[in-house]
CSV table of C-alpha atoms in Angstrom, one decimal:
chain,number,residue,atom,x,y,z
A,1,MET,CA,0.0,0.0,0.0
A,2,GLN,CA,1.3,3.4,-1.0
A,3,SER,CA,1.7,6.0,1.8
A,4,VAL,CA,0.8,9.6,1.0
A,5,LEU,CA,1.6,12.5,3.4
A,6,ILE,CA,-0.8,15.4,3.3
A,7,THR,CA,0.5,18.6,4.9
A,8,GLY,CA,-1.7,21.5,5.8
A,9,SER,CA,-4.6,19.0,6.3
A,10,ASN,CA,-6.7,21.4,8.4
A,11,GLY,CA,-7.0,23.9,5.6
A,12,GLN,CA,-9.6,24.0,2.8
A,13,LEU,CA,-7.8,21.7,0.4
A,14,GLY,CA,-6.3,19.4,3.1
A,15,SER,CA,-9.8,18.9,4.6
A,16,GLU,CA,-11.1,17.7,1.3
A,17,PHE,CA,-8.5,15.0,1.2
A,18,ARG,CA,-9.8,13.8,4.6
A,19,VAL,CA,-13.2,13.6,3.0
A,20,LEU,CA,-11.7,11.4,0.2
A,21,ALA,CA,-10.0,9.0,2.6
A,22,ASP,CA,-12.8,6.4,2.5
A,23,ARG,CA,-12.9,6.4,-1.3
A,24,TYR,CA,-9.1,5.9,-1.6
A,25,GLN,CA,-8.5,3.1,0.8
A,26,GLN,CA,-5.7,1.7,-1.4
A,27,TYR,CA,-3.6,4.5,0.0
A,28,ASN,CA,-2.4,5.0,3.5
A,29,LEU,CA,-3.1,8.7,3.9
A,30,ILE,CA,-1.2,10.5,6.6
A,31,PHE,CA,-2.7,13.8,7.6
A,32,THR,CA,-0.6,16.5,9.3
A,33,ASP,CA,-0.9,20.2,10.1
A,34,VAL,CA,1.5,22.4,11.9
A,35,ALA,CA,0.9,20.7,15.3
A,36,GLU,CA,2.1,17.4,13.9
A,37,LEU,CA,4.7,18.7,11.4
A,38,ASP,CA,6.3,22.1,11.1
A,39,ILE,CA,7.3,22.1,7.4
A,40,THR,CA,9.4,25.3,7.9
A,41,ARG,CA,12.0,23.3,9.9
A,42,ILE,CA,14.0,20.8,7.8
A,43,GLU,CA,15.0,18.8,10.9
A,44,LYS,CA,11.4,18.2,11.8
A,45,VAL,CA,10.6,17.2,8.3
A,46,ASN,CA,13.5,14.7,8.1
A,47,ALA,CA,12.6,13.3,11.5
A,48,PHE,CA,9.0,12.8,10.6
A,49,LEU,CA,9.7,11.1,7.3
A,50,SER,CA,12.3,8.8,8.9
A,51,GLU,CA,9.5,7.5,11.2
A,52,ASN,CA,6.8,7.6,8.5
A,53,PRO,CA,8.2,6.6,5.1
A,54,VAL,CA,6.1,7.8,2.2
A,55,ASP,CA,5.7,7.4,-1.5
A,56,CYS,CA,4.2,10.8,-2.1
A,57,ILE,CA,3.9,14.1,-0.4
A,58,ILE,CA,1.0,16.5,-1.2
A,59,ASN,CA,1.7,20.0,0.2
A,60,CYS,CA,-1.6,21.8,1.0
A,61,ALA,CA,0.1,24.0,3.6
A,62,ALA,CA,0.2,27.7,2.6
A,63,TYR,CA,0.1,31.2,4.0
A,64,THR,CA,-2.9,32.5,2.0
A,65,ASN,CA,-3.8,35.8,3.6
A,66,VAL,CA,-3.0,38.0,0.6
A,67,ASP,CA,-3.2,41.4,2.4
A,68,LYS,CA,-1.6,40.3,5.7
A,69,ALA,CA,1.4,38.9,3.8
A,70,GLU,CA,2.5,42.4,3.0
A,71,SER,CA,3.3,43.0,6.7
A,72,ASP,CA,3.7,39.4,8.0
A,73,ARG,CA,6.6,38.8,5.5
A,74,GLU,CA,8.8,36.5,7.5
A,75,LEU,CA,6.0,34.0,8.3
A,76,ALA,CA,4.7,34.1,4.7
A,77,TRP,CA,8.2,33.4,3.4
A,78,GLN,CA,8.7,30.6,5.9
A,79,ILE,CA,5.5,28.8,5.0
A,80,ASN,CA,5.4,29.5,1.2
A,81,VAL,CA,9.1,29.2,0.3
A,82,SER,CA,11.1,27.4,3.1
A,83,GLY,CA,8.3,24.9,3.6
A,84,PRO,CA,8.1,23.7,0.0
A,85,LYS,CA,11.9,23.7,-0.3
A,86,ASN,CA,12.2,21.5,2.8
A,87,LEU,CA,9.5,19.1,1.6
A,88,ALA,CA,10.9,18.9,-1.9
A,89,GLU,CA,14.4,18.1,-0.6
A,90,ALA,CA,12.9,15.4,1.7
A,91,ALA,CA,10.8,14.0,-1.1
A,92,SER,CA,13.9,13.8,-3.3
A,93,SER,CA,15.9,11.9,-0.5
A,94,ALA,CA,12.9,9.5,0.0
A,95,ASN,CA,12.5,9.0,-3.8
A,96,ALA,CA,8.8,10.2,-3.3
A,97,LEU,CA,6.6,12.1,-5.7
A,98,PHE,CA,6.1,15.7,-4.5
A,99,VAL,CA,2.9,17.6,-5.3
A,100,HIS,CA,2.9,21.3,-4.5
A,101,VAL,CA,-0.1,23.6,-4.8
A,102,SER,CA,0.5,27.1,-6.1
A,103,THR,CA,-1.7,30.0,-7.3
A,104,ASP,CA,-2.9,32.3,-10.1
A,105,TYR,CA,-1.2,35.2,-8.2
A,106,VAL,CA,2.1,34.4,-9.8
A,107,PHE,CA,0.7,36.3,-12.9
A,108,ASP,CA,0.2,40.0,-13.0
A,109,GLY,CA,-3.3,39.7,-14.4
A,110,LYS,CA,-2.7,41.9,-17.4
A,111,GLY,CA,-3.4,39.1,-19.9
A,112,SER,CA,-6.6,38.6,-21.9
A,113,ILE,CA,-6.4,35.0,-22.9
A,114,PRO,CA,-6.2,32.0,-20.5
A,115,TYR,CA,-2.7,31.7,-19.0
A,116,THR,CA,-0.7,28.6,-19.9
A,117,GLU,CA,2.0,27.0,-17.9
A,118,LYS,CA,4.6,28.7,-20.2
A,119,ASP,CA,3.3,32.2,-19.8
A,120,GLN,CA,5.5,34.9,-18.2
A,121,VAL,CA,5.1,35.2,-14.4
A,122,ASN,CA,5.1,38.5,-12.7
A,123,PRO,CA,3.5,38.6,-9.2
A,124,GLN,CA,2.2,41.9,-8.0
A,125,GLY,CA,2.2,41.4,-4.2
A,126,TYR,CA,4.3,39.7,-1.6
A,127,TYR,CA,1.9,36.7,-1.4
A,128,GLY,CA,2.4,36.1,-5.1
A,129,ILE,CA,6.1,36.6,-4.8
A,130,THR,CA,6.4,34.0,-2.0
A,131,LYS,CA,4.3,31.5,-4.0
A,132,LEU,CA,6.5,32.0,-7.1
A,133,GLU,CA,9.7,31.6,-5.0
A,134,GLY,CA,8.2,28.4,-3.5
A,135,GLU,CA,7.7,27.1,-7.1
A,136,LYS,CA,11.3,28.0,-7.9
A,137,ALA,CA,12.6,26.2,-4.8
A,138,VAL,CA,10.7,23.0,-5.8
A,139,GLN,CA,12.1,23.3,-9.4
A,140,ASN,CA,15.6,23.8,-8.1
A,141,SER,CA,15.4,20.6,-6.0
A,142,ASP,CA,16.1,17.1,-7.3
A,143,ALA,CA,12.5,16.1,-6.5
A,144,ARG,CA,10.2,14.4,-8.9
A,145,ALA,CA,7.5,17.1,-8.5
A,146,LEU,CA,4.2,18.4,-9.8
A,147,ILE,CA,3.4,22.1,-9.2
A,148,ILE,CA,-0.3,22.7,-9.6
A,149,ARG,CA,-1.5,26.3,-9.9
A,150,THR,CA,-5.2,26.9,-9.0
A,151,SER,CA,-7.5,29.9,-8.5
A,152,TRP,CA,-10.4,31.2,-6.4
A,153,LEU,CA,-10.4,28.2,-4.1
A,154,TYR,CA,-13.5,27.5,-1.9
A,155,SER,CA,-15.0,24.6,0.1
A,156,PRO,CA,-17.4,23.9,3.0
A,157,PHE,CA,-14.3,24.2,5.3
A,158,ASN,CA,-12.7,27.3,6.8
A,159,ASN,CA,-13.2,30.9,5.6
A,160,ASN,CA,-13.7,31.6,2.0
A,161,PHE,CA,-15.6,33.8,-0.5
A,162,VAL,CA,-18.6,31.4,-0.7
A,163,LYS,CA,-19.2,31.4,3.1
A,164,THR,CA,-18.5,35.1,3.4
A,165,MET,CA,-21.1,36.0,0.7
A,166,ARG,CA,-23.7,33.7,2.3
A,167,LYS,CA,-23.1,35.3,5.7
A,168,TYR,CA,-23.2,38.9,4.6
A,169,GLY,CA,-26.0,38.3,2.1
A,170,ALA,CA,-28.2,36.9,4.9
A,171,GLU,CA,-27.2,39.7,7.3
A,172,ARG,CA,-27.3,42.7,5.0
A,173,GLY,CA,-29.7,42.0,2.2
A,174,GLU,CA,-27.5,44.0,-0.1
A,175,LEU,CA,-23.9,43.3,-1.5
A,176,ARG,CA,-21.5,45.3,-3.6
A,177,VAL,CA,-19.0,43.1,-5.4
A,178,VAL,CA,-16.1,43.8,-7.8
A,179,ALA,CA,-17.1,43.1,-11.4
A,180,ASP,CA,-13.9,43.9,-13.3
A,181,GLN,CA,-11.7,41.0,-12.2
A,182,GLN,CA,-12.1,37.8,-14.2
A,183,GLY,CA,-11.2,34.3,-13.1
A,184,THR,CA,-12.5,30.8,-12.3
A,185,PRO,CA,-13.8,29.6,-9.0
A,186,THR,CA,-12.3,26.2,-8.0
A,187,TYR,CA,-14.1,23.8,-5.7
A,188,ALA,CA,-11.4,22.3,-3.4
A,189,ALA,CA,-13.1,18.9,-3.6
A,190,ASP,CA,-12.6,18.8,-7.3
A,191,LEU,CA,-8.9,19.7,-7.0
A,192,ALA,CA,-8.3,17.1,-4.3
A,193,GLU,CA,-10.0,14.5,-6.5
A,194,ALA,CA,-7.9,15.5,-9.5
A,195,ILE,CA,-4.7,15.2,-7.5
A,196,MET,CA,-5.6,11.7,-6.3
A,197,GLN,CA,-6.2,10.7,-9.9
A,198,ILE,CA,-2.9,12.2,-11.0
A,199,ILE,CA,-0.5,10.8,-8.5
A,200,ASN,CA,-1.0,7.3,-9.8
A,201,LYS,CA,-0.6,8.3,-13.5
A,202,TYR,CA,2.4,10.6,-13.3
A,203,LYS,CA,5.5,8.7,-14.5
A,204,GLY,CA,7.8,11.6,-15.3
A,205,ASN,CA,11.2,12.2,-13.6
A,206,ARG,CA,11.3,15.9,-13.5
A,207,THR,CA,9.2,18.9,-12.2
A,208,GLU,CA,6.1,19.7,-14.3
A,209,ILE,CA,3.8,22.7,-13.8
A,210,TYR,CA,0.1,22.3,-14.4
A,211,HIS,CA,-2.9,24.6,-14.2
A,212,TYR,CA,-6.2,23.4,-12.5
A,213,SER,CA,-9.4,25.2,-11.9
A,214,ASN,CA,-13.0,24.4,-12.7
A,215,LEU,CA,-14.2,25.0,-16.3
A,216,GLY,CA,-15.8,28.3,-17.4
A,217,ASN,CA,-15.1,31.8,-16.0
A,218,THR,CA,-16.8,34.7,-14.3
A,219,THR,CA,-16.1,37.8,-12.2
A,220,TRP,CA,-16.3,38.1,-8.4
A,221,TYR,CA,-19.7,39.8,-9.0
A,222,GLY,CA,-20.9,36.9,-11.1
A,223,PHE,CA,-19.6,34.4,-8.5
A,224,ALA,CA,-21.4,36.2,-5.7
A,225,THR,CA,-24.6,36.4,-7.7
A,226,GLU,CA,-24.6,32.7,-8.3
A,227,ILE,CA,-23.8,32.0,-4.6
A,228,ILE,CA,-26.8,34.1,-3.5
A,229,ARG,CA,-29.1,32.5,-6.1
A,230,LEU,CA,-28.2,28.9,-5.2
A,231,SER,CA,-28.4,29.6,-1.5
A,232,GLY,CA,-31.9,31.0,-1.9
A,233,ILE,CA,-31.0,34.2,0.0
A,234,ASP,CA,-33.1,37.3,-0.5
A,235,CYS,CA,-30.3,39.7,-1.3
A,236,LYS,CA,-29.5,42.2,-4.0
A,237,VAL,CA,-26.0,42.0,-5.5
A,238,TYR,CA,-24.6,45.1,-7.2
A,239,PRO,CA,-21.5,45.3,-9.4
A,240,ILE,CA,-18.7,47.8,-8.5
A,241,THR,CA,-15.2,48.5,-9.8
A,242,THR,CA,-11.8,47.5,-8.3
A,243,GLU,CA,-11.3,51.3,-7.6
A,244,GLU,CA,-14.4,51.4,-5.5
A,245,TYR,CA,-13.1,48.6,-3.2
A,246,PRO,CA,-9.4,49.3,-2.6
A,247,LEU,CA,-7.3,46.6,-0.9
A,248,PRO,CA,-3.7,46.7,0.4
A,249,THR,CA,-2.6,44.2,-2.3
A,250,PRO,CA,-3.6,44.4,-6.0
A,251,ARG,CA,-5.6,41.4,-7.3
A,252,PRO,CA,-5.1,40.1,-10.8
A,253,ALA,CA,-7.7,41.7,-13.2
A,254,TYR,CA,-7.5,38.6,-15.3
A,255,SER,CA,-6.5,35.2,-14.0
A,256,ILE,CA,-8.3,32.6,-16.1
A,257,LEU,CA,-6.1,29.5,-16.3
A,258,ASN,CA,-5.7,27.3,-19.4
A,259,LYS,CA,-6.3,23.7,-18.3
A,260,SER,CA,-5.6,21.8,-21.6
A,261,LYS,CA,-2.2,20.4,-20.5
A,262,ILE,CA,-3.6,18.8,-17.3
A,263,GLN,CA,-6.7,17.5,-19.2
A,264,ASN,CA,-4.6,16.0,-22.0
A,265,ASP,CA,-1.8,14.5,-19.9
A,266,PHE,CA,-4.1,12.8,-17.3
A,267,GLU,CA,-7.4,12.5,-19.2
A,268,LEU,CA,-9.2,14.5,-16.5
A,269,GLN,CA,-12.8,15.4,-16.7
A,270,ILE,CA,-13.1,18.8,-15.1
A,271,PRO,CA,-16.5,20.0,-13.9
A,272,ASP,CA,-18.0,23.4,-14.7
A,273,TRP,CA,-17.7,26.0,-11.9
A,274,LYS,CA,-21.5,26.5,-11.6
A,275,ASP,CA,-22.1,22.7,-11.2
A,276,SER,CA,-19.4,22.4,-8.6
A,277,LEU,CA,-20.7,25.5,-6.7
A,278,ALA,CA,-24.1,23.9,-6.5
A,279,ARG,CA,-22.6,20.7,-5.1
A,280,CYS,CA,-20.8,22.7,-2.4
A,281,ILE,CA,-23.8,24.8,-1.4
A,282,LYS,CA,-25.9,21.6,-0.9
A,283,LEU,CA,-23.3,20.6,1.7
A,284,LEU,CA,-23.6,23.9,3.5
């Protein structure tokens, strides 16, 4: 039986792997969060893996507070750069496959056609910078690795846009949401499922970058409108511009990801974002 270590297992994506555990009983899934394994300390990583040999490491741990990363730089760097570097080196030593989850924030959002894995990266904030440096650390290791960039992640777990819109929609009866940023919502359950399908199929010996999000695209306004509609909440949603809702860190105006590489290489069936959102909201 193959052993798979999942780090950051209390987060949105990590929690979805816990949900999948019953369906993937052919794997010994080992769930850790910072209490069990501090990925920022290489000696802790090496000690853990010497006691728990694994065939694959899936890194779901990340510092994801985009605005707070601007001031909390040391911790963001430790988790998003040092952590993946340590895990990649440990995976290489253990001859294990390493799967690292990254983000659309590595792009500047100035494009107008879906980003491929070969497109120029140019992060605009410190969060994006750390995620890109984390990718580079994995690429510079000797690990057999998959870097999977995703976007607009949500789930029934932890804090996210879907839960925030439902909460505020019910409380306020009126929402104003940015309508000039385009991207694709991604249901964390779909990403976790895709990763479980991929780890058995990948036979390469080097690091590959892939893009994964649900199919289709929308704006944050369009996303919010669909959340409110599916939730049956009596709330008006109004479109606003990015300028009307200033934030400490710039968001990509366009971050639609091209998924053709991951679809072709692994014969993945990717659900449409609206279908996946409906499945998630039923669980809420």
